[in-house]
């Protein structure tokens, strides 16, 4: 049952062939065996999860269950969950226990979903490899010497290794799509504002977006049905009527126009990644789709624009962690200024400090106009490129990442090379568009390749339809890392 989709699990629960308690116990046992190697979870509270599972079973017995009632979902450790440690992968919050629920946690609780635990992540979601966590790096289940991608690498590893049927993630510059690609699972970043950010620890507020990660597009649709919706406590939440994101899954793709940006198939992409993506595109043509070349000329500016705007917002958001109002406080200091300095120096890791320094610099007097304001203008041009492309196509496709998963430590000494890991995902966040990654084959090294699907605003249902039809015709999303097959445990 650990290979089952959410739909299949719901059917088994409804038919009383399994109970939520049995399912949760099975997953907790697998986590206990495999997590010491993979480091995907930072917090597991078995008794709390089992209590939620018992309540879900009772709810089914009363006849008031919803589609996902009793199904365990792992939560990225960036979401506040009442009574659970919420560390955001940082020493700064290593002792923080959330006194309230994030909106998506509240929605999952209301749906009867079991909280399976909190997953490891890059510190404050800053990273492309999941190597910056205070709790150590996460390992890729397909290649334990490789990274899972970041910052939602713990969630991606948990799903790929069958430690959880599904998980949540956040995507500021590709942090759902990139780890989904490197771990061979499916993940979607919705349109900015579709899922509430209330109770999600902020990194860069104009870019952060929560979304689900799972084995298939069909599972993502079921999860998004629970997660999405207007929240008056989030000023960036969009007040729109509720949607059924699974409504279009069965639609044929005949006549769908796929835009292929020439910048996404240029120099810099590994040959084996390109080969897998081109084979996937050929598969869509066999399903009746048409392809057209589109131009996204400002793609090359995405990285520099992002690394001005995101650190600027991060330096503001993280100012609250001073050892007085929030976060770690140094044990020894001489005066107030010394306490601030030592608390932040001890509490933050090197990558977070680097981004705070960059952000503070670009917002400082004399440099705001030269850097921050120019970056905002370029952000508008990047969004305009997508608007022009969507005049001639329905969705855009290309590689999610230019490479397969790289080895631990391979890029940690070169921040620029690390930042380039997200070159195809960042523009989507700058424009506020929805984007997703689905498994599309393997590289020459046997590591997964992800296909990125980008849609126009509020086209999540169509994107999930496109991905689901592809997954009906392929089995990449059903592959399990060698040695981690459920039957082998």
Tab-separated table of C-alpha atoms in Angstrom:
chain	number	residue	atom	x	y	z
A	1	UNK	CA	0.000	0.000	0.000
A	2	UNK	CA	3.002	2.335	0.319
A	3	UNK	CA	3.209	2.508	-3.485
A	4	UNK	CA	-0.478	3.365	-3.775
A	5	UNK	CA	-1.708	6.717	-5.033
A	6	UNK	CA	-3.837	8.961	-2.833
A	7	UNK	CA	-6.922	7.894	-4.794
A	8	UNK	CA	-6.076	4.226	-4.205
A	9	UNK	CA	-5.391	4.834	-0.502
A	10	UNK	CA	-8.687	6.679	-0.116
A	11	UNK	CA	-10.477	3.750	-1.783
A	12	UNK	CA	-8.779	1.243	0.571
A	13	UNK	CA	-9.702	3.353	3.591
A	14	UNK	CA	-13.287	3.765	2.428
A	15	UNK	CA	-13.636	0.010	1.841
A	16	UNK	CA	-12.118	-0.605	5.307
A	17	UNK	CA	-9.414	-2.804	3.756
A	18	UNK	CA	-6.915	-0.796	5.760
A	19	UNK	CA	-7.268	1.683	8.599
A	20	UNK	CA	-5.533	5.027	8.931
A	21	UNK	CA	-3.803	3.684	12.041
A	22	UNK	CA	-2.384	0.731	10.079
A	23	UNK	CA	-1.247	2.997	7.246
A	24	UNK	CA	0.364	5.484	9.637
A	25	UNK	CA	2.098	2.726	11.622
A	26	UNK	CA	3.504	1.253	8.424
A	27	UNK	CA	4.912	4.628	7.327
A	28	UNK	CA	6.322	5.396	10.781
A	29	UNK	CA	8.101	2.047	10.750
A	30	UNK	CA	9.625	2.788	7.349
A	31	UNK	CA	10.703	6.245	8.521
A	32	UNK	CA	12.353	4.695	11.584
A	33	UNK	CA	14.338	2.325	9.340
A	34	UNK	CA	15.356	4.692	6.553
A	35	UNK	CA	15.462	8.197	7.992
A	36	UNK	CA	18.820	7.758	9.775
A	37	UNK	CA	20.336	7.381	6.274
A	38	UNK	CA	18.198	9.787	4.261
A	39	UNK	CA	17.679	12.530	6.926
A	40	UNK	CA	14.391	13.548	5.287
A	41	UNK	CA	12.528	14.206	8.560
A	42	UNK	CA	13.659	16.487	11.381
A	43	UNK	CA	10.654	15.828	13.640
A	44	UNK	CA	8.497	12.731	13.984
A	45	UNK	CA	5.982	12.447	16.831
A	46	UNK	CA	4.529	8.997	16.428
A	47	UNK	CA	1.961	9.248	19.220
A	48	UNK	CA	0.571	12.526	17.885
A	49	UNK	CA	0.324	11.122	14.354
A	50	UNK	CA	-1.333	7.935	15.574
A	51	UNK	CA	-3.831	9.937	17.649
A	52	UNK	CA	-4.788	11.861	14.498
A	53	UNK	CA	-5.068	8.543	12.631
A	54	UNK	CA	-7.394	7.135	15.295
A	55	UNK	CA	-9.565	10.254	15.058
A	56	UNK	CA	-9.637	9.889	11.258
A	57	UNK	CA	-10.751	6.252	11.577
A	58	UNK	CA	-13.489	7.333	13.984
A	59	UNK	CA	-14.532	10.034	11.554
A	60	UNK	CA	-14.857	7.483	8.747
A	61	UNK	CA	-16.862	5.259	11.043
A	62	UNK	CA	-19.238	8.206	11.678
A	63	UNK	CA	-19.648	8.652	7.926
A	64	UNK	CA	-18.395	12.229	7.657
A	65	UNK	CA	-15.023	11.577	5.982
A	66	UNK	CA	-13.656	13.740	3.170
A	67	UNK	CA	-11.546	12.369	0.259
A	68	UNK	CA	-8.192	12.609	2.083
A	69	UNK	CA	-9.377	11.772	5.609
A	70	UNK	CA	-6.932	9.399	7.285
A	71	UNK	CA	-4.121	9.828	4.740
A	72	UNK	CA	-0.756	10.876	6.226
A	73	UNK	CA	1.043	13.852	4.664
A	74	UNK	CA	4.521	15.109	5.618
A	75	UNK	CA	4.834	18.844	6.232
A	76	UNK	CA	7.852	20.928	5.297
A	77	UNK	CA	9.333	22.372	8.471
A	78	UNK	CA	8.570	25.914	7.306
A	79	UNK	CA	4.872	25.619	8.232
A	80	UNK	CA	3.793	26.360	11.805
A	81	UNK	CA	1.851	23.447	13.314
A	82	UNK	CA	0.439	23.943	16.810
A	83	UNK	CA	2.546	22.117	19.385
A	84	UNK	CA	5.136	20.931	16.830
A	85	UNK	CA	8.724	22.210	16.606
A	86	UNK	CA	9.029	24.498	13.582
A	87	UNK	CA	12.710	25.109	12.890
A	88	UNK	CA	12.859	26.225	9.254
A	89	UNK	CA	16.102	24.247	9.093
A	90	UNK	CA	17.884	26.817	11.261
A	91	UNK	CA	19.616	26.946	14.620
A	92	UNK	CA	17.876	30.319	15.014
A	93	UNK	CA	14.520	28.514	15.471
A	94	UNK	CA	15.806	25.162	16.748
A	95	UNK	CA	13.845	25.532	20.027
A	96	UNK	CA	10.711	27.127	18.579
A	97	UNK	CA	7.433	25.286	19.128
A	98	UNK	CA	4.625	26.832	17.090
A	99	UNK	CA	1.712	28.211	19.168
A	100	UNK	CA	-0.687	28.200	16.199
A	101	UNK	CA	-1.419	26.490	12.888
A	102	UNK	CA	-0.499	27.768	9.441
A	103	UNK	CA	-3.532	28.048	7.201
A	104	UNK	CA	-2.636	24.978	5.151
A	105	UNK	CA	-2.123	22.955	8.350
A	106	UNK	CA	-5.582	24.085	9.487
A	107	UNK	CA	-7.031	23.044	6.135
A	108	UNK	CA	-5.375	19.619	6.293
A	109	UNK	CA	-6.619	19.137	9.872
A	110	UNK	CA	-10.156	20.059	8.812
A	111	UNK	CA	-9.917	17.476	6.008
A	112	UNK	CA	-8.825	14.789	8.492
A	113	UNK	CA	-5.308	14.458	7.065
A	114	UNK	CA	-2.703	12.951	9.432
A	115	UNK	CA	0.433	15.024	10.057
A	116	UNK	CA	3.214	12.463	9.540
A	117	UNK	CA	6.066	14.752	10.626
A	118	UNK	CA	8.154	17.774	9.664
A	119	UNK	CA	10.616	17.460	6.790
A	120	UNK	CA	14.168	18.755	6.519
A	121	UNK	CA	14.917	21.793	4.363
A	122	UNK	CA	17.568	24.322	3.467
A	123	UNK	CA	17.876	26.965	6.185
A	124	UNK	CA	15.034	29.481	5.778
A	125	UNK	CA	14.431	27.896	2.343
A	126	UNK	CA	17.714	29.336	1.022
A	127	UNK	CA	19.449	26.738	-1.101
A	128	UNK	CA	19.272	24.534	-4.168
A	129	UNK	CA	20.736	21.366	-2.698
A	130	UNK	CA	19.427	20.905	0.855
A	131	UNK	CA	22.955	21.171	2.212
A	132	UNK	CA	22.411	24.340	4.284
A	133	UNK	CA	20.115	22.833	6.921
A	134	UNK	CA	21.248	23.128	10.548
A	135	UNK	CA	20.202	19.483	10.848
A	136	UNK	CA	22.522	18.243	8.115
A	137	UNK	CA	22.057	17.457	4.444
A	138	UNK	CA	19.264	15.309	3.028
A	139	UNK	CA	20.301	12.480	0.712
A	140	UNK	CA	18.772	11.663	-2.636
A	141	UNK	CA	17.158	8.192	-2.483
A	142	UNK	CA	18.184	7.504	-6.106
A	143	UNK	CA	21.855	8.157	-5.322
A	144	UNK	CA	22.737	8.609	-1.630
A	145	UNK	CA	25.945	10.474	-2.570
A	146	UNK	CA	23.852	13.099	-4.373
A	147	UNK	CA	21.724	16.012	-3.203
A	148	UNK	CA	17.914	15.841	-3.391
A	149	UNK	CA	17.655	19.475	-4.509
A	150	UNK	CA	16.438	22.320	-2.385
A	151	UNK	CA	14.939	23.759	-0.456
A	152	UNK	CA	12.083	21.218	-0.183
A	153	UNK	CA	14.535	18.314	-0.476
A	154	UNK	CA	13.311	16.581	2.676
A	155	UNK	CA	9.767	16.498	1.312
A	156	UNK	CA	10.956	15.267	-2.102
A	157	UNK	CA	13.081	12.506	-0.568
A	158	UNK	CA	10.235	11.455	1.748
A	159	UNK	CA	7.877	10.950	-1.211
A	160	UNK	CA	10.469	9.344	-3.525
A	161	UNK	CA	11.592	6.870	-0.834
A	162	UNK	CA	7.966	6.032	0.005
A	163	UNK	CA	8.294	7.429	3.528
A	164	UNK	CA	5.175	9.522	2.869
A	165	UNK	CA	2.417	9.344	0.232
A	166	UNK	CA	2.654	13.115	-0.223
A	167	UNK	CA	4.269	16.186	1.281
A	168	UNK	CA	4.098	19.948	1.260
A	169	UNK	CA	6.757	22.277	-0.058
A	170	UNK	CA	7.389	25.941	-0.747
A	171	UNK	CA	8.720	27.465	-3.937
A	172	UNK	CA	10.487	30.853	-3.903
A	173	UNK	CA	12.746	30.272	-6.912
A	174	UNK	CA	12.058	26.624	-7.779
A	175	UNK	CA	12.147	24.918	-4.390
A	176	UNK	CA	9.249	22.571	-5.171
A	177	UNK	CA	10.010	21.911	-8.841
A	178	UNK	CA	13.798	21.468	-8.669
A	179	UNK	CA	13.825	18.845	-5.851
A	180	UNK	CA	10.820	17.145	-7.441
A	181	UNK	CA	12.854	16.831	-10.656
A	182	UNK	CA	16.012	15.590	-8.950
A	183	UNK	CA	14.080	12.992	-6.915
A	184	UNK	CA	11.750	11.764	-9.672
A	185	UNK	CA	8.421	12.900	-8.224
A	186	UNK	CA	5.717	15.417	-9.170
A	187	UNK	CA	5.371	18.881	-7.649
A	188	UNK	CA	3.420	22.026	-8.463
A	189	UNK	CA	3.924	25.669	-7.572
A	190	UNK	CA	0.507	27.323	-7.948
A	191	UNK	CA	-0.143	30.860	-9.145
A	192	UNK	CA	1.114	33.354	-6.563
A	193	UNK	CA	-1.649	33.987	-4.033
A	194	UNK	CA	-3.670	30.806	-4.659
A	195	UNK	CA	-2.421	29.094	-1.470
A	196	UNK	CA	-2.266	31.055	1.774
A	197	UNK	CA	1.125	32.019	3.180
A	198	UNK	CA	-0.299	32.565	6.687
A	199	UNK	CA	1.865	30.648	9.164
A	200	UNK	CA	4.530	29.950	6.558
A	201	UNK	CA	7.853	31.398	7.720
A	202	UNK	CA	8.704	34.135	5.247
A	203	UNK	CA	11.803	34.167	3.035
A	204	UNK	CA	10.945	36.529	0.144
A	205	UNK	CA	7.312	37.534	0.484
A	206	UNK	CA	6.624	38.556	-3.120
A	207	UNK	CA	7.940	35.207	-4.389
A	208	UNK	CA	7.109	32.571	-1.727
A	209	UNK	CA	4.354	30.125	-2.638
A	210	UNK	CA	3.292	26.873	-0.986
A	211	UNK	CA	2.355	23.799	-3.008
A	212	UNK	CA	2.038	20.007	-2.888
A	213	UNK	CA	4.542	17.269	-3.804
A	214	UNK	CA	3.414	13.713	-4.588
A	215	UNK	CA	3.933	10.712	-6.833
A	216	UNK	CA	1.556	11.832	-9.589
A	217	UNK	CA	-0.346	14.775	-11.044
A	218	UNK	CA	-3.639	13.195	-9.989
A	219	UNK	CA	-2.424	13.200	-6.376
A	220	UNK	CA	-1.352	16.846	-6.702
A	221	UNK	CA	-4.865	17.797	-7.810
A	222	UNK	CA	-6.415	16.169	-4.731
A	223	UNK	CA	-3.944	17.917	-2.435
A	224	UNK	CA	-4.401	21.296	-4.096
A	225	UNK	CA	-8.161	20.967	-3.615
A	226	UNK	CA	-7.475	21.020	0.137
A	227	UNK	CA	-4.650	23.578	0.220
A	228	UNK	CA	-5.962	26.317	-2.100
A	229	UNK	CA	-8.461	28.986	-1.169
A	230	UNK	CA	-8.861	32.549	0.032
A	231	UNK	CA	-7.502	33.411	3.458
A	232	UNK	CA	-8.325	36.871	4.880
A	233	UNK	CA	-5.319	36.600	7.235
A	234	UNK	CA	-2.915	36.692	4.254
A	235	UNK	CA	-2.932	40.062	2.493
A	236	UNK	CA	-1.557	38.450	-0.680
A	237	UNK	CA	-4.214	35.713	-0.786
A	238	UNK	CA	-6.435	35.914	-3.871
A	239	UNK	CA	-10.180	36.103	-3.251
A	240	UNK	CA	-11.445	33.720	-5.948
A	241	UNK	CA	-14.205	31.088	-6.035
A	242	UNK	CA	-13.079	27.573	-4.987
A	243	UNK	CA	-11.917	25.322	-7.841
A	244	UNK	CA	-11.899	21.579	-8.401
A	245	UNK	CA	-8.373	21.047	-9.679
A	246	UNK	CA	-9.171	17.461	-10.687
A	247	UNK	CA	-12.008	18.466	-13.008
A	248	UNK	CA	-9.980	18.384	-16.241
A	249	UNK	CA	-7.764	15.358	-15.593
A	250	UNK	CA	-9.545	13.124	-18.116
A	251	UNK	CA	-9.610	15.617	-21.009
A	252	UNK	CA	-7.697	14.548	-24.138
A	253	UNK	CA	-4.760	16.697	-25.231
A	254	UNK	CA	-5.624	16.830	-28.933
A	255	UNK	CA	-4.812	20.274	-30.292
A	256	UNK	CA	-2.910	21.453	-27.207
A	257	UNK	CA	-0.217	23.930	-28.259
A	258	UNK	CA	3.069	23.496	-26.380
A	259	UNK	CA	5.511	26.396	-26.398
A	260	UNK	CA	9.198	25.430	-26.432
A	261	UNK	CA	11.434	28.359	-25.372
A	262	UNK	CA	14.627	28.296	-27.406
A	263	UNK	CA	16.499	29.560	-24.325
A	264	UNK	CA	15.554	26.353	-22.447
A	265	UNK	CA	17.161	24.098	-25.072
A	266	UNK	CA	20.426	26.012	-25.470
A	267	UNK	CA	24.007	25.563	-24.313
A	268	UNK	CA	24.352	24.792	-20.621
A	269	UNK	CA	21.875	21.937	-20.461
A	270	UNK	CA	23.386	18.467	-20.120
A	271	UNK	CA	23.000	16.353	-23.267
A	272	UNK	CA	21.301	13.463	-21.457
A	273	UNK	CA	18.806	15.847	-19.848
A	274	UNK	CA	18.029	17.365	-23.247
A	275	UNK	CA	17.575	13.916	-24.761
A	276	UNK	CA	15.073	12.896	-22.073
A	277	UNK	CA	13.125	16.143	-22.446
A	278	UNK	CA	12.983	15.862	-26.229
A	279	UNK	CA	11.692	12.289	-25.908
A	280	UNK	CA	9.022	13.525	-23.504
A	281	UNK	CA	8.008	16.261	-25.969
A	282	UNK	CA	7.762	13.594	-28.675
A	283	UNK	CA	5.427	11.690	-26.358
A	284	UNK	CA	3.153	14.709	-26.114
A	285	UNK	CA	3.095	14.958	-29.922
A	286	UNK	CA	1.914	11.331	-30.026
A	287	UNK	CA	-0.901	12.376	-27.682
A	288	UNK	CA	-2.059	14.905	-30.263
A	289	UNK	CA	-0.236	18.044	-29.131
A	290	UNK	CA	1.360	20.608	-31.410
A	291	UNK	CA	4.618	22.370	-30.621
A	292	UNK	CA	5.727	25.893	-31.402
A	293	UNK	CA	8.967	27.694	-30.618
A	294	UNK	CA	8.571	30.677	-28.293
A	295	UNK	CA	11.012	33.357	-27.233
A	296	UNK	CA	11.724	34.299	-23.616
A	297	UNK	CA	14.586	36.736	-24.287
A	298	UNK	CA	14.975	37.930	-20.712
A	299	UNK	CA	15.421	34.471	-19.214
A	300	UNK	CA	19.151	35.185	-18.893
A	301	UNK	CA	18.324	38.039	-16.495
A	302	UNK	CA	16.310	35.870	-14.115
A	303	UNK	CA	19.234	34.862	-11.909
A	304	UNK	CA	20.636	38.379	-11.315
A	305	UNK	CA	17.135	39.845	-10.841
A	306	UNK	CA	16.202	37.114	-8.370
A	307	UNK	CA	19.416	37.518	-6.399
A	308	UNK	CA	18.724	41.198	-5.925
A	309	UNK	CA	15.020	40.952	-5.043
A	310	UNK	CA	14.973	37.783	-2.929
A	311	UNK	CA	17.873	38.764	-0.628
A	312	UNK	CA	16.408	42.271	-0.291
A	313	UNK	CA	13.124	40.831	0.987
A	314	UNK	CA	14.937	38.225	3.073
A	315	UNK	CA	17.073	40.846	4.824
A	316	UNK	CA	13.878	42.617	5.854
A	317	UNK	CA	11.959	39.475	6.870
A	318	UNK	CA	14.829	38.029	8.899
A	319	UNK	CA	15.494	41.262	10.822
A	320	UNK	CA	13.004	40.070	13.456
A	321	UNK	CA	15.334	37.252	14.545
A	322	UNK	CA	17.468	39.231	16.978
A	323	UNK	CA	17.434	37.089	20.128
A	324	UNK	CA	14.961	39.453	21.805
A	325	UNK	CA	11.742	39.288	19.837
A	326	UNK	CA	12.385	35.961	18.120
A	327	UNK	CA	15.001	33.270	17.794
A	328	UNK	CA	18.206	32.019	19.343
A	329	UNK	CA	19.879	34.209	21.992
A	330	UNK	CA	23.629	33.970	22.649
A	331	UNK	CA	24.536	32.711	26.121
A	332	UNK	CA	27.364	35.186	26.705
A	333	UNK	CA	27.483	38.889	25.742
A	334	UNK	CA	28.701	42.190	27.137
A	335	UNK	CA	25.933	44.621	26.175
A	336	UNK	CA	22.814	44.910	24.020
A	337	UNK	CA	24.672	45.418	20.741
A	338	UNK	CA	26.963	42.490	21.500
A	339	UNK	CA	23.911	40.323	22.232
A	340	UNK	CA	22.317	41.174	18.863
A	341	UNK	CA	25.553	40.510	17.006
A	342	UNK	CA	26.369	37.215	18.711
A	343	UNK	CA	22.784	35.916	18.589
A	344	UNK	CA	22.508	36.473	14.835
A	345	UNK	CA	26.074	35.292	14.168
A	346	UNK	CA	25.430	32.047	16.051
A	347	UNK	CA	21.848	31.551	14.884
A	348	UNK	CA	22.246	31.947	11.118
A	349	UNK	CA	24.325	29.757	8.788
A	350	UNK	CA	26.704	31.028	6.060
A	351	UNK	CA	24.184	31.036	3.170
A	352	UNK	CA	21.603	33.006	5.153
A	353	UNK	CA	24.261	35.512	6.257
A	354	UNK	CA	25.405	35.912	2.627
A	355	UNK	CA	21.883	36.737	1.470
A	356	UNK	CA	21.209	39.119	4.374
A	357	UNK	CA	24.398	41.020	3.484
A	358	UNK	CA	23.467	41.170	-0.223
A	359	UNK	CA	19.927	42.269	0.596
A	360	UNK	CA	21.016	44.939	3.037
A	361	UNK	CA	23.500	46.271	0.482
A	362	UNK	CA	21.048	46.534	-2.429
A	363	UNK	CA	18.514	48.329	-0.216
A	364	UNK	CA	21.051	50.761	1.237
A	365	UNK	CA	21.132	54.494	0.488
A	366	UNK	CA	22.689	55.199	-2.898
A	367	UNK	CA	22.253	51.641	-4.203
A	368	UNK	CA	18.469	51.174	-4.065
A	369	UNK	CA	17.912	52.862	-7.448
A	370	UNK	CA	20.922	51.148	-9.035
A	371	UNK	CA	20.003	47.620	-8.019
A	372	UNK	CA	16.580	47.078	-6.404
A	373	UNK	CA	14.610	49.459	-8.613
A	374	UNK	CA	16.289	48.201	-11.802
A	375	UNK	CA	15.584	44.608	-10.783
A	376	UNK	CA	11.894	45.411	-10.330
A	377	UNK	CA	11.771	46.886	-13.849
A	378	UNK	CA	13.436	43.784	-15.308
A	379	UNK	CA	10.984	41.613	-13.402
A	380	UNK	CA	8.196	43.285	-15.347
A	381	UNK	CA	9.981	42.507	-18.651
A	382	UNK	CA	10.310	38.838	-17.685
A	383	UNK	CA	6.564	38.657	-16.948
A	384	UNK	CA	5.888	40.384	-20.287
A	385	UNK	CA	7.900	37.689	-22.124
A	386	UNK	CA	5.585	35.025	-20.743
A	387	UNK	CA	2.484	37.053	-21.632
A	388	UNK	CA	3.669	37.249	-25.250
A	389	UNK	CA	4.447	33.523	-25.332
A	390	UNK	CA	1.007	32.557	-24.061
A	391	UNK	CA	-0.542	34.363	-27.044
A	392	UNK	CA	0.647	31.463	-29.237
A	393	UNK	CA	0.631	28.465	-26.876
A	394	UNK	CA	-1.354	26.885	-24.034
A	395	UNK	CA	1.526	25.675	-21.897
A	396	UNK	CA	5.310	26.033	-21.975
A	397	UNK	CA	7.640	23.062	-21.517
A	398	UNK	CA	11.345	22.536	-20.969
A	399	UNK	CA	13.793	20.993	-18.526
A	400	UNK	CA	13.212	21.758	-14.848
A	401	UNK	CA	16.932	21.618	-14.092
A	402	UNK	CA	19.911	21.773	-16.484
A	403	UNK	CA	21.462	18.704	-14.808
A	404	UNK	CA	20.461	15.626	-12.882
A	405	UNK	CA	21.174	15.527	-9.144
A	406	UNK	CA	24.774	16.539	-8.441
A	407	UNK	CA	26.947	15.049	-5.703
A	408	UNK	CA	26.949	16.412	-2.174
A	409	UNK	CA	29.541	19.173	-1.888
A	410	UNK	CA	30.040	19.504	-5.652
A	411	UNK	CA	28.761	23.101	-5.768
A	412	UNK	CA	28.759	24.174	-2.123
A	413	UNK	CA	31.985	26.147	-2.581
A	414	UNK	CA	30.710	28.074	-5.619
A	415	UNK	CA	27.483	30.004	-4.884
A	416	UNK	CA	27.064	31.147	-8.508
A	417	UNK	CA	27.130	27.577	-9.849
A	418	UNK	CA	24.651	26.611	-7.131
A	419	UNK	CA	22.328	29.497	-8.075
A	420	UNK	CA	22.410	28.405	-11.754
A	421	UNK	CA	20.701	25.150	-10.714
A	422	UNK	CA	17.466	27.148	-10.663
A	423	UNK	CA	17.955	29.009	-13.962
A	424	UNK	CA	14.807	27.507	-15.560
A	425	UNK	CA	12.534	27.829	-12.520
A	426	UNK	CA	13.197	31.320	-11.145
A	427	UNK	CA	11.481	33.268	-13.935
A	428	UNK	CA	8.166	31.591	-13.068
A	429	UNK	CA	8.326	32.968	-9.526
A	430	UNK	CA	9.299	36.440	-10.735
A	431	UNK	CA	6.229	36.440	-12.994
A	432	UNK	CA	3.942	34.852	-10.361
A	433	UNK	CA	2.945	32.056	-12.773
A	434	UNK	CA	2.129	28.423	-11.934
A	435	UNK	CA	4.749	25.807	-12.770
A	436	UNK	CA	5.188	22.119	-12.134
A	437	UNK	CA	7.731	19.351	-12.590
A	438	UNK	CA	6.962	15.750	-13.514
A	439	UNK	CA	9.294	12.763	-14.001
A	440	UNK	CA	10.395	12.398	-17.632
A	441	UNK	CA	13.142	9.776	-17.673
A	442	UNK	CA	16.666	9.309	-16.414
A	443	UNK	CA	20.086	10.692	-17.232
A	444	UNK	CA	23.136	8.659	-18.169
A	445	UNK	CA	23.969	8.442	-14.456
A	446	UNK	CA	20.630	6.772	-13.669
A	447	UNK	CA	19.327	9.847	-11.830
A	448	UNK	CA	15.861	11.308	-12.585
A	449	UNK	CA	15.136	14.047	-15.123
A	450	UNK	CA	12.222	16.426	-14.583
A	451	UNK	CA	10.029	18.031	-17.249
A	452	UNK	CA	8.809	21.503	-16.350
A	453	UNK	CA	5.293	22.545	-17.387
A	454	UNK	CA	4.521	26.271	-17.093
A	455	UNK	CA	0.976	27.573	-17.388
A	456	UNK	CA	-0.723	30.931	-17.608
A	457	UNK	CA	-2.231	32.458	-14.479
A	458	UNK	CA	-4.858	30.224	-12.785
A	459	UNK	CA	-4.387	27.395	-15.292
A	460	UNK	CA	-3.460	24.786	-12.661
A	461	UNK	CA	-6.343	22.473	-13.657
A	462	UNK	CA	-5.180	22.486	-17.293
A	463	UNK	CA	-1.546	21.884	-16.307
A	464	UNK	CA	-2.560	18.950	-14.104
A	465	UNK	CA	-4.600	17.586	-17.004
A	466	UNK	CA	-1.539	17.809	-19.279
A	467	UNK	CA	0.671	16.064	-16.718
A	468	UNK	CA	-1.919	13.390	-15.901
A	469	UNK	CA	-2.429	12.417	-19.535
A	470	UNK	CA	1.341	12.079	-19.956
A	471	UNK	CA	1.525	9.929	-16.822
A	472	UNK	CA	-1.240	7.677	-18.151
A	473	UNK	CA	1.030	6.999	-21.150
A	474	UNK	CA	4.320	6.593	-19.241
A	475	UNK	CA	5.527	4.977	-16.026
A	476	UNK	CA	8.406	7.265	-15.013
A	477	UNK	CA	6.382	8.462	-11.995
A	478	UNK	CA	5.905	4.889	-10.779
A	479	UNK	CA	9.625	4.067	-10.585
A	480	UNK	CA	11.093	3.484	-7.118
A	481	UNK	CA	14.797	3.867	-6.220
A	482	UNK	CA	16.731	0.579	-6.245
A	483	UNK	CA	16.917	-0.996	-2.811
A	484	UNK	CA	13.963	1.009	-1.526
A	485	UNK	CA	11.229	-1.066	-3.126
A	486	UNK	CA	8.452	-1.491	-0.615
A	487	UNK	CA	8.377	-5.275	-1.035
A	488	UNK	CA	12.105	-5.413	-0.284
A	489	UNK	CA	11.635	-4.003	3.244
